[in-house]
Protein backbone atom coordinates (compact mmCIF):
# COMPACT_ATOMS: atom_id res chain seq x y z
CA UNK A 1 0.00 0.00 0.00
CA UNK A 2 1.43 3.35 -1.04
CA UNK A 3 0.75 6.70 0.56
CA UNK A 4 -0.49 9.40 -1.81
CA UNK A 5 -0.78 13.06 -0.86
CA UNK A 6 -3.15 15.42 -2.65
CA UNK A 7 -2.43 19.12 -2.23
CA UNK A 8 -4.93 21.76 -3.31
CA UNK A 9 -3.77 25.36 -3.56
CA UNK A 10 -5.47 28.70 -2.90
CA UNK A 11 -9.14 29.34 -3.57
CA UNK A 12 -9.90 25.70 -4.37
CA UNK A 13 -11.94 25.62 -1.16
CA UNK A 14 -14.43 27.73 -3.16
CA UNK A 15 -14.99 25.11 -5.87
CA UNK A 16 -18.66 24.71 -6.64
CA UNK A 17 -19.38 28.41 -6.19
CA UNK A 18 -16.32 30.13 -7.66
CA UNK A 19 -16.58 30.75 -11.41
CA UNK A 20 -18.49 27.56 -12.22
CA UNK A 21 -18.15 28.28 -15.95
CA UNK A 22 -14.37 27.91 -15.48
CA UNK A 23 -14.14 25.33 -12.69
CA UNK A 24 -17.45 23.46 -12.79
CA UNK A 25 -19.98 22.86 -10.04
CA UNK A 26 -18.28 20.10 -8.09
CA UNK A 27 -17.06 20.98 -4.61
CA UNK A 28 -13.60 20.19 -3.28
CA UNK A 29 -15.22 17.92 -0.70
CA UNK A 30 -16.83 15.90 -3.47
CA UNK A 31 -13.55 15.66 -5.38
CA UNK A 32 -11.74 14.49 -2.25
CA UNK A 33 -14.44 11.90 -1.54
CA UNK A 34 -14.03 10.51 -5.05
CA UNK A 35 -10.24 10.46 -4.61
CA UNK A 36 -10.45 8.68 -1.24
CA UNK A 37 -12.83 6.08 -2.72
CA UNK A 38 -10.59 5.43 -5.73
CA UNK A 39 -7.43 5.27 -3.62
CA UNK A 40 -9.13 2.70 -1.40
CA UNK A 41 -10.20 0.65 -4.44
CA UNK A 42 -6.62 0.74 -5.75
CA UNK A 43 -5.23 -0.28 -2.37
CA UNK A 44 -3.56 2.99 -1.42
CA UNK A 45 -3.78 5.39 1.48
CA UNK A 46 -4.61 8.99 0.57
CA UNK A 47 -4.39 12.21 2.51
CA UNK A 48 -5.52 15.61 1.30
CA UNK A 49 -4.84 19.20 2.26
CA UNK A 50 -6.21 22.44 0.85
CA UNK A 51 -4.59 25.67 1.89
CA UNK A 52 -4.57 29.29 0.84
CA UNK A 53 -1.20 29.58 2.58
CA UNK A 54 2.03 29.00 0.70
CA UNK A 55 3.77 28.36 4.04
CA UNK A 56 1.29 25.68 5.08
CA UNK A 57 1.66 23.86 1.75
CA UNK A 58 5.45 24.11 2.00
CA UNK A 59 5.43 22.74 5.56
CA UNK A 60 3.21 19.86 4.45
CA UNK A 61 5.66 19.02 1.67
CA UNK A 62 8.61 19.12 4.08
CA UNK A 63 6.83 16.78 6.50
CA UNK A 64 5.31 14.34 4.02
CA UNK A 65 6.00 10.63 4.05
CA UNK A 66 3.96 10.19 0.87
CA UNK A 67 5.24 8.05 -1.96
CA UNK A 68 3.53 10.19 -4.60
CA UNK A 69 1.94 13.65 -4.73
CA UNK A 70 -0.98 14.99 -6.73
CA UNK A 71 -0.65 18.76 -6.72
CA UNK A 72 -2.96 21.50 -7.91
CA UNK A 73 -0.95 24.61 -7.05
CA UNK A 74 -3.78 26.85 -8.36
CA UNK A 75 -2.63 30.49 -8.44
CA UNK A 76 0.72 29.48 -6.92
CA UNK A 77 1.42 27.79 -10.27
CA UNK A 78 2.50 31.12 -11.70
CA UNK A 79 4.26 32.61 -8.67
CA UNK A 80 5.72 30.13 -6.22
CA UNK A 81 9.41 29.46 -6.36
CA UNK A 82 9.12 28.47 -2.69
CA UNK A 83 6.83 25.51 -3.48
CA UNK A 84 8.98 24.56 -6.47
CA UNK A 85 12.07 24.48 -4.25
CA UNK A 86 10.21 22.41 -1.64
CA UNK A 87 9.25 19.83 -4.27
CA UNK A 88 12.81 19.69 -5.55
CA UNK A 89 14.12 19.30 -2.00
CA UNK A 90 11.93 16.34 -1.12
CA UNK A 91 12.38 14.67 -4.53
CA UNK A 92 8.99 12.94 -4.52
CA UNK A 93 7.27 12.09 -7.81
CA UNK A 94 4.28 14.29 -8.52
CA UNK A 95 1.67 15.14 -11.13
CA UNK A 96 0.56 18.75 -11.58
CA UNK A 97 -3.22 19.06 -11.99
CA UNK A 98 -5.35 21.99 -13.11
CA UNK A 99 -9.12 21.91 -13.43
CA UNK A 100 -9.14 24.53 -16.20
CA UNK A 101 -6.92 24.54 -19.26
CA UNK A 102 -4.30 27.10 -18.26
CA UNK A 103 -3.17 27.40 -21.89
CA UNK A 104 -6.60 28.72 -22.93
CA UNK A 105 -6.53 31.43 -20.30
CA UNK A 106 -4.76 34.74 -19.77
CA UNK A 107 -1.09 34.80 -20.79
CA UNK A 108 0.11 35.23 -17.19
CA UNK A 109 -1.59 31.91 -16.31
CA UNK A 110 0.22 30.00 -19.04
CA UNK A 111 3.54 29.75 -17.20
CA UNK A 112 4.03 27.10 -14.54
CA UNK A 113 6.90 26.87 -12.07
CA UNK A 114 6.12 23.14 -11.73
CA UNK A 115 5.51 21.59 -15.13
CA UNK A 116 9.18 21.04 -15.94
CA UNK A 117 9.83 19.17 -12.68
CA UNK A 118 6.57 17.18 -12.60
CA UNK A 119 6.30 13.69 -14.00
CA UNK A 120 3.40 15.09 -16.02
CA UNK A 121 0.65 17.63 -16.07
CA UNK A 122 -3.10 17.28 -16.48
CA UNK A 123 -5.10 20.39 -17.22
CA UNK A 124 -8.46 21.31 -18.64
CA UNK A 125 -10.21 18.05 -17.79
CA UNK A 126 -12.11 19.36 -14.80
CA UNK A 127 -12.26 17.35 -11.60
CA UNK A 128 -11.61 14.17 -13.60
CA UNK A 129 -8.00 15.31 -13.90
CA UNK A 130 -7.46 14.47 -10.24
CA UNK A 131 -8.78 10.94 -10.74
CA UNK A 132 -6.61 10.48 -13.81
CA UNK A 133 -3.60 11.62 -11.80
CA UNK A 134 -4.45 9.10 -9.09
CA UNK A 135 -4.76 6.32 -11.65
CA UNK A 136 -1.38 7.31 -13.03
CA UNK A 137 0.11 7.33 -9.51
CA UNK A 138 -1.13 3.75 -9.14
CA UNK A 139 0.55 2.74 -12.41
CA UNK A 140 3.76 4.56 -11.47
CA UNK A 141 3.89 3.03 -8.01
CA UNK A 142 3.25 -0.41 -9.50
CA UNK A 143 6.58 -0.12 -11.30
CA UNK A 144 5.32 0.68 -14.77
CA UNK A 145 6.82 4.16 -14.71
CA UNK A 146 7.54 4.53 -18.40
CA UNK A 147 4.03 4.27 -19.75
CA UNK A 148 4.73 6.36 -22.87
CA UNK A 149 7.72 4.25 -23.84
CA UNK A 150 5.66 1.09 -23.32
CA UNK A 151 2.82 2.45 -25.50
CA UNK A 152 5.20 3.58 -28.25
CA UNK A 153 7.01 0.23 -28.23
CA UNK A 154 3.68 -1.61 -28.48
CA UNK A 155 2.60 0.53 -31.43
CA UNK A 156 5.75 -0.35 -33.39
mmCIF file with all atom_site columns, N, CA, C and O in Angstrom, residues 26-60:
data_model
loop_
_atom_site.group_PDB
_atom_site.id
_atom_site.type_symbol
_atom_site.label_atom_id
_atom_site.label_alt_id
_atom_site.label_comp_id
_atom_site.label_asym_id
_atom_site.label_entity_id
_atom_site.label_seq_id
_atom_site.pdbx_PDB_ins_code
_atom_site.Cartn_x
_atom_site.Cartn_y
_atom_site.Cartn_z
_atom_site.occupancy
_atom_site.B_iso_or_equiv
_atom_site.pdbx_formal_charge
_atom_site.auth_seq_id
_atom_site.auth_comp_id
_atom_site.auth_asym_id
_atom_site.auth_atom_id
_atom_site.pdbx_PDB_model_num
ATOM 1   N N  . UNK A 1 26 ? -18.642 21.068 -9.116 1.00 0.00 ? 26 UNK A N  1
ATOM 2   C CA . UNK A 1 26 ? -18.280 20.100 -8.094 1.00 0.00 ? 26 UNK A CA 1
ATOM 3   C C  . UNK A 1 26 ? -17.474 20.775 -6.980 1.00 0.00 ? 26 UNK A C  1
ATOM 4   O O  . UNK A 1 26 ? -16.584 21.581 -7.237 1.00 0.00 ? 26 UNK A O  1
ATOM 5   N N  . UNK A 1 27 ? -17.773 20.414 -5.751 1.00 0.00 ? 27 UNK A N  1
ATOM 6   C CA . UNK A 1 27 ? -17.058 20.985 -4.606 1.00 0.00 ? 27 UNK A CA 1
ATOM 7   C C  . UNK A 1 27 ? -15.747 20.224 -4.365 1.00 0.00 ? 27 UNK A C  1
ATOM 8   O O  . UNK A 1 27 ? -15.584 19.074 -4.805 1.00 0.00 ? 27 UNK A O  1
ATOM 9   N N  . UNK A 1 28 ? -14.859 20.843 -3.638 1.00 0.00 ? 28 UNK A N  1
ATOM 10  C CA . UNK A 1 28 ? -13.604 20.186 -3.276 1.00 0.00 ? 28 UNK A CA 1
ATOM 11  C C  . UNK A 1 28 ? -13.874 18.965 -2.403 1.00 0.00 ? 28 UNK A C  1
ATOM 12  O O  . UNK A 1 28 ? -13.220 17.934 -2.556 1.00 0.00 ? 28 UNK A O  1
ATOM 13  N N  . UNK A 1 29 ? -14.856 19.060 -1.537 1.00 0.00 ? 29 UNK A N  1
ATOM 14  C CA . UNK A 1 29 ? -15.220 17.917 -0.698 1.00 0.00 ? 29 UNK A CA 1
ATOM 15  C C  . UNK A 1 29 ? -15.637 16.716 -1.532 1.00 0.00 ? 29 UNK A C  1
ATOM 16  O O  . UNK A 1 29 ? -15.258 15.577 -1.238 1.00 0.00 ? 29 UNK A O  1
ATOM 17  N N  . UNK A 1 30 ? -16.398 16.974 -2.573 1.00 0.00 ? 30 UNK A N  1
ATOM 18  C CA . UNK A 1 30 ? -16.832 15.900 -3.467 1.00 0.00 ? 30 UNK A CA 1
ATOM 19  C C  . UNK A 1 30 ? -15.646 15.299 -4.223 1.00 0.00 ? 30 UNK A C  1
ATOM 20  O O  . UNK A 1 30 ? -15.554 14.075 -4.377 1.00 0.00 ? 30 UNK A O  1
ATOM 21  N N  . UNK A 1 31 ? -14.751 16.150 -4.686 1.00 0.00 ? 31 UNK A N  1
ATOM 22  C CA . UNK A 1 31 ? -13.555 15.658 -5.382 1.00 0.00 ? 31 UNK A CA 1
ATOM 23  C C  . UNK A 1 31 ? -12.737 14.793 -4.437 1.00 0.00 ? 31 UNK A C  1
ATOM 24  O O  . UNK A 1 31 ? -12.307 13.685 -4.797 1.00 0.00 ? 31 UNK A O  1
ATOM 25  N N  . UNK A 1 32 ? -12.515 15.276 -3.222 1.00 0.00 ? 32 UNK A N  1
ATOM 26  C CA . UNK A 1 32 ? -11.742 14.495 -2.250 1.00 0.00 ? 32 UNK A CA 1
ATOM 27  C C  . UNK A 1 32 ? -12.412 13.161 -1.940 1.00 0.00 ? 32 UNK A C  1
ATOM 28  O O  . UNK A 1 32 ? -11.736 12.131 -1.830 1.00 0.00 ? 32 UNK A O  1
ATOM 29  N N  . UNK A 1 33 ? -13.728 13.155 -1.799 1.00 0.00 ? 33 UNK A N  1
ATOM 30  C CA . UNK A 1 33 ? -14.443 11.895 -1.539 1.00 0.00 ? 33 UNK A CA 1
ATOM 31  C C  . UNK A 1 33 ? -14.200 10.907 -2.662 1.00 0.00 ? 33 UNK A C  1
ATOM 32  O O  . UNK A 1 33 ? -13.914 9.727  -2.419 1.00 0.00 ? 33 UNK A O  1
ATOM 33  N N  . UNK A 1 34 ? -14.283 11.383 -3.902 1.00 0.00 ? 34 UNK A N  1
ATOM 34  C CA . UNK A 1 34 ? -14.032 10.505 -5.054 1.00 0.00 ? 34 UNK A CA 1
ATOM 35  C C  . UNK A 1 34 ? -12.591 10.001 -5.053 1.00 0.00 ? 34 UNK A C  1
ATOM 36  O O  . UNK A 1 34 ? -12.324 8.847  -5.372 1.00 0.00 ? 34 UNK A O  1
ATOM 37  N N  . UNK A 1 35 ? -11.650 10.871 -4.678 1.00 0.00 ? 35 UNK A N  1
ATOM 38  C CA . UNK A 1 35 ? -10.244 10.461 -4.610 1.00 0.00 ? 35 UNK A CA 1
ATOM 39  C C  . UNK A 1 35 ? -10.018 9.419  -3.521 1.00 0.00 ? 35 UNK A C  1
ATOM 40  O O  . UNK A 1 35 ? -9.324  8.413  -3.739 1.00 0.00 ? 35 UNK A O  1
ATOM 41  N N  . UNK A 1 36 ? -10.594 9.644  -2.337 1.00 0.00 ? 36 UNK A N  1
ATOM 42  C CA . UNK A 1 36 ? -10.449 8.679  -1.245 1.00 0.00 ? 36 UNK A CA 1
ATOM 43  C C  . UNK A 1 36 ? -11.030 7.322  -1.643 1.00 0.00 ? 36 UNK A C  1
ATOM 44  O O  . UNK A 1 36 ? -10.424 6.282  -1.378 1.00 0.00 ? 36 UNK A O  1
ATOM 45  N N  . UNK A 1 37 ? -12.197 7.328  -2.288 1.00 0.00 ? 37 UNK A N  1
ATOM 46  C CA . UNK A 1 37 ? -12.828 6.078  -2.723 1.00 0.00 ? 37 UNK A CA 1
ATOM 47  C C  . UNK A 1 37 ? -11.956 5.337  -3.734 1.00 0.00 ? 37 UNK A C  1
ATOM 48  O O  . UNK A 1 37 ? -11.757 4.123  -3.625 1.00 0.00 ? 37 UNK A O  1
ATOM 49  N N  . UNK A 1 38 ? -11.429 6.062  -4.715 1.00 0.00 ? 38 UNK A N  1
ATOM 50  C CA . UNK A 1 38 ? -10.591 5.427  -5.732 1.00 0.00 ? 38 UNK A CA 1
ATOM 51  C C  . UNK A 1 38 ? -9.283  4.922  -5.132 1.00 0.00 ? 38 UNK A C  1
ATOM 52  O O  . UNK A 1 38 ? -8.836  3.816  -5.445 1.00 0.00 ? 38 UNK A O  1
ATOM 53  N N  . UNK A 1 39 ? -8.667  5.710  -4.266 1.00 0.00 ? 39 UNK A N  1
ATOM 54  C CA . UNK A 1 39 ? -7.432  5.266  -3.619 1.00 0.00 ? 39 UNK A CA 1
ATOM 55  C C  . UNK A 1 39 ? -7.674  3.969  -2.850 1.00 0.00 ? 39 UNK A C  1
ATOM 56  O O  . UNK A 1 39 ? -6.863  3.032  -2.919 1.00 0.00 ? 39 UNK A O  1
ATOM 57  N N  . UNK A 1 40 ? -8.779  3.906  -2.142 1.00 0.00 ? 40 UNK A N  1
ATOM 58  C CA . UNK A 1 40 ? -9.135  2.698  -1.399 1.00 0.00 ? 40 UNK A CA 1
ATOM 59  C C  . UNK A 1 40 ? -9.303  1.511  -2.344 1.00 0.00 ? 40 UNK A C  1
ATOM 60  O O  . UNK A 1 40 ? -8.791  0.423  -2.078 1.00 0.00 ? 40 UNK A O  1
ATOM 61  N N  . UNK A 1 41 ? -10.008 1.718  -3.455 1.00 0.00 ? 41 UNK A N  1
ATOM 62  C CA . UNK A 1 41 ? -10.196 0.646  -4.439 1.00 0.00 ? 41 UNK A CA 1
ATOM 63  C C  . UNK A 1 41 ? -8.865  0.158  -5.007 1.00 0.00 ? 41 UNK A C  1
ATOM 64  O O  . UNK A 1 41 ? -8.701  -1.032 -5.288 1.00 0.00 ? 41 UNK A O  1
ATOM 65  N N  . UNK A 1 42 ? -7.928  1.090  -5.180 1.00 0.00 ? 42 UNK A N  1
ATOM 66  C CA . UNK A 1 42 ? -6.625  0.742  -5.747 1.00 0.00 ? 42 UNK A CA 1
ATOM 67  C C  . UNK A 1 42 ? -5.647  0.216  -4.703 1.00 0.00 ? 42 UNK A C  1
ATOM 68  O O  . UNK A 1 42 ? -4.533  -0.184 -5.036 1.00 0.00 ? 42 UNK A O  1
ATOM 69  N N  . UNK A 1 43 ? -6.061  0.253  -3.434 1.00 0.00 ? 43 UNK A N  1
ATOM 70  C CA . UNK A 1 43 ? -5.232  -0.283 -2.371 1.00 0.00 ? 43 UNK A CA 1
ATOM 71  C C  . UNK A 1 43 ? -4.210  0.686  -1.812 1.00 0.00 ? 43 UNK A C  1
ATOM 72  O O  . UNK A 1 43 ? -3.177  0.272  -1.279 1.00 0.00 ? 43 UNK A O  1
ATOM 73  N N  . UNK A 1 44 ? -4.490  1.965  -1.905 1.00 0.00 ? 44 UNK A N  1
ATOM 74  C CA . UNK A 1 44 ? -3.562  2.985  -1.418 1.00 0.00 ? 44 UNK A CA 1
ATOM 75  C C  . UNK A 1 44 ? -4.200  3.813  -0.304 1.00 0.00 ? 44 UNK A C  1
ATOM 76  O O  . UNK A 1 44 ? -5.414  3.903  -0.196 1.00 0.00 ? 44 UNK A O  1
ATOM 77  N N  . UNK A 1 45 ? -3.357  4.447  0.460  1.00 0.00 ? 45 UNK A N  1
ATOM 78  C CA . UNK A 1 45 ? -3.780  5.393  1.483  1.00 0.00 ? 45 UNK A CA 1
ATOM 79  C C  . UNK A 1 45 ? -3.636  6.797  0.909  1.00 0.00 ? 45 UNK A C  1
ATOM 80  O O  . UNK A 1 45 ? -2.618  7.112  0.279  1.00 0.00 ? 45 UNK A O  1
ATOM 81  N N  . UNK A 1 46 ? -4.630  7.634  1.120  1.00 0.00 ? 46 UNK A N  1
ATOM 82  C CA . UNK A 1 46 ? -4.612  8.987  0.570  1.00 0.00 ? 46 UNK A CA 1
ATOM 83  C C  . UNK A 1 46 ? -4.861  9.998  1.672  1.00 0.00 ? 46 UNK A C  1
ATOM 84  O O  . UNK A 1 46 ? -5.703  9.778  2.540  1.00 0.00 ? 46 UNK A O  1
ATOM 85  N N  . UNK A 1 47 ? -4.097  11.083 1.636  1.00 0.00 ? 47 UNK A N  1
ATOM 86  C CA . UNK A 1 47 ? -4.394  12.215 2.505  1.00 0.00 ? 47 UNK A CA 1
ATOM 87  C C  . UNK A 1 47 ? -4.521  13.440 1.617  1.00 0.00 ? 47 UNK A C  1
ATOM 88  O O  . UNK A 1 47 ? -3.988  13.479 0.507  1.00 0.00 ? 47 UNK A O  1
ATOM 89  N N  . UNK A 1 48 ? -5.244  14.433 2.109  1.00 0.00 ? 48 UNK A N  1
ATOM 90  C CA . UNK A 1 48 ? -5.521  15.614 1.303  1.00 0.00 ? 48 UNK A CA 1
ATOM 91  C C  . UNK A 1 48 ? -5.450  16.862 2.170  1.00 0.00 ? 48 UNK A C  1
ATOM 92  O O  . UNK A 1 48 ? -5.884  16.852 3.320  1.00 0.00 ? 48 UNK A O  1
ATOM 93  N N  . UNK A 1 49 ? -4.900  17.915 1.580  1.00 0.00 ? 49 UNK A N  1
ATOM 94  C CA . UNK A 1 49 ? -4.844  19.201 2.262  1.00 0.00 ? 49 UNK A CA 1
ATOM 95  C C  . UNK A 1 49 ? -5.119  20.300 1.247  1.00 0.00 ? 49 UNK A C  1
ATOM 96  O O  . UNK A 1 49 ? -4.529  20.312 0.170  1.00 0.00 ? 49 UNK A O  1
ATOM 97  N N  . UNK A 1 50 ? -6.006  21.209 1.607  1.00 0.00 ? 50 UNK A N  1
ATOM 98  C CA . UNK A 1 50 ? -6.206  22.443 0.846  1.00 0.00 ? 50 UNK A CA 1
ATOM 99  C C  . UNK A 1 50 ? -5.754  23.576 1.729  1.00 0.00 ? 50 UNK A C  1
ATOM 100 O O  . UNK A 1 50 ? -6.063  23.627 2.923  1.00 0.00 ? 50 UNK A O  1
ATOM 101 N N  . UNK A 1 51 ? -4.996  24.497 1.130  1.00 0.00 ? 51 UNK A N  1
ATOM 102 C CA . UNK A 1 51 ? -4.594  25.666 1.891  1.00 0.00 ? 51 UNK A CA 1
ATOM 103 C C  . UNK A 1 51 ? -4.442  26.867 0.978  1.00 0.00 ? 51 UNK A C  1
ATOM 104 O O  . UNK A 1 51 ? -4.003  26.743 -0.164 1.00 0.00 ? 51 UNK A O  1
ATOM 105 N N  . UNK A 1 52 ? -4.801  28.018 1.528  1.00 0.00 ? 52 UNK A N  1
ATOM 106 C CA . UNK A 1 52 ? -4.573  29.286 0.842  1.00 0.00 ? 52 UNK A CA 1
ATOM 107 C C  . UNK A 1 52 ? -3.212  29.855 1.226  1.00 0.00 ? 52 UNK A C  1
ATOM 108 O O  . UNK A 1 52 ? -2.837  30.920 0.754  1.00 0.00 ? 52 UNK A O  1
ATOM 109 N N  . UNK A 1 53 ? -2.480  29.126 2.056  1.00 0.00 ? 53 UNK A N  1
ATOM 110 C CA . UNK A 1 53 ? -1.200  29.578 2.578  1.00 0.00 ? 53 UNK A CA 1
ATOM 111 C C  . UNK A 1 53 ? -0.040  28.828 1.926  1.00 0.00 ? 53 UNK A C  1
ATOM 112 O O  . UNK A 1 53 ? 0.064   27.602 2.038  1.00 0.00 ? 53 UNK A O  1
ATOM 113 N N  . UNK A 1 54 ? 0.827   29.576 1.301  1.00 0.00 ? 54 UNK A N  1
ATOM 114 C CA . UNK A 1 54 ? 2.035   28.999 0.701  1.00 0.00 ? 54 UNK A CA 1
ATOM 115 C C  . UNK A 1 54 ? 2.887   28.319 1.774  1.00 0.00 ? 54 UNK A C  1
ATOM 116 O O  . UNK A 1 54 ? 3.442   27.243 1.552  1.00 0.00 ? 54 UNK A O  1
ATOM 117 N N  . UNK A 1 55 ? 2.976   28.927 2.942  1.00 0.00 ? 55 UNK A N  1
ATOM 118 C CA . UNK A 1 55 ? 3.772   28.364 4.040  1.00 0.00 ? 55 UNK A CA 1
ATOM 119 C C  . UNK A 1 55 ? 3.206   27.029 4.502  1.00 0.00 ? 55 UNK A C  1
ATOM 120 O O  . UNK A 1 55 ? 3.963   26.081 4.753  1.00 0.00 ? 55 UNK A O  1
ATOM 121 N N  . UNK A 1 56 ? 1.901   26.941 4.621  1.00 0.00 ? 56 UNK A N  1
ATOM 122 C CA . UNK A 1 56 ? 1.292   25.680 5.077  1.00 0.00 ? 56 UNK A CA 1
ATOM 123 C C  . UNK A 1 56 ? 1.527   24.560 4.067  1.00 0.00 ? 56 UNK A C  1
ATOM 124 O O  . UNK A 1 56 ? 1.847   23.423 4.442  1.00 0.00 ? 56 UNK A O  1
ATOM 125 N N  . UNK A 1 57 ? 1.395   24.865 2.785  1.00 0.00 ? 57 UNK A N  1
ATOM 126 C CA . UNK A 1 57 ? 1.659   23.856 1.749  1.00 0.00 ? 57 UNK A CA 1
ATOM 127 C C  . UNK A 1 57 ? 3.129   23.441 1.767  1.00 0.00 ? 57 UNK A C  1
ATOM 128 O O  . UNK A 1 57 ? 3.451   22.251 1.649  1.00 0.00 ? 57 UNK A O  1
ATOM 129 N N  . UNK A 1 58 ? 4.015   24.406 1.937  1.00 0.00 ? 58 UNK A N  1
ATOM 130 C CA . UNK A 1 58 ? 5.447   24.115 2.003  1.00 0.00 ? 58 UNK A CA 1
ATOM 131 C C  . UNK A 1 58 ? 5.755   23.226 3.203  1.00 0.00 ? 58 UNK A C  1
ATOM 132 O O  . UNK A 1 58 ? 6.488   22.228 3.079  1.00 0.00 ? 58 UNK A O  1
ATOM 133 N N  . UNK A 1 59 ? 5.207   23.557 4.361  1.00 0.00 ? 59 UNK A N  1
ATOM 134 C CA . UNK A 1 59 ? 5.427   22.744 5.561  1.00 0.00 ? 59 UNK A CA 1
ATOM 135 C C  . UNK A 1 59 ? 4.903   21.326 5.380  1.00 0.00 ? 59 UNK A C  1
ATOM 136 O O  . UNK A 1 59 ? 5.524   20.359 5.831  1.00 0.00 ? 59 UNK A O  1
ATOM 137 N N  . UNK A 1 60 ? 3.765   21.194 4.711  1.00 0.00 ? 60 UNK A N  1
ATOM 138 C CA . UNK A 1 60 ? 3.213   19.858 4.454  1.00 0.00 ? 60 UNK A CA 1
ATOM 139 C C  . UNK A 1 60 ? 4.159   19.060 3.554  1.00 0.00 ? 60 UNK A C  1
ATOM 140 O O  . UNK A 1 60 ? 4.396   17.872 3.785  1.00 0.00 ? 60 UNK A O  1
#
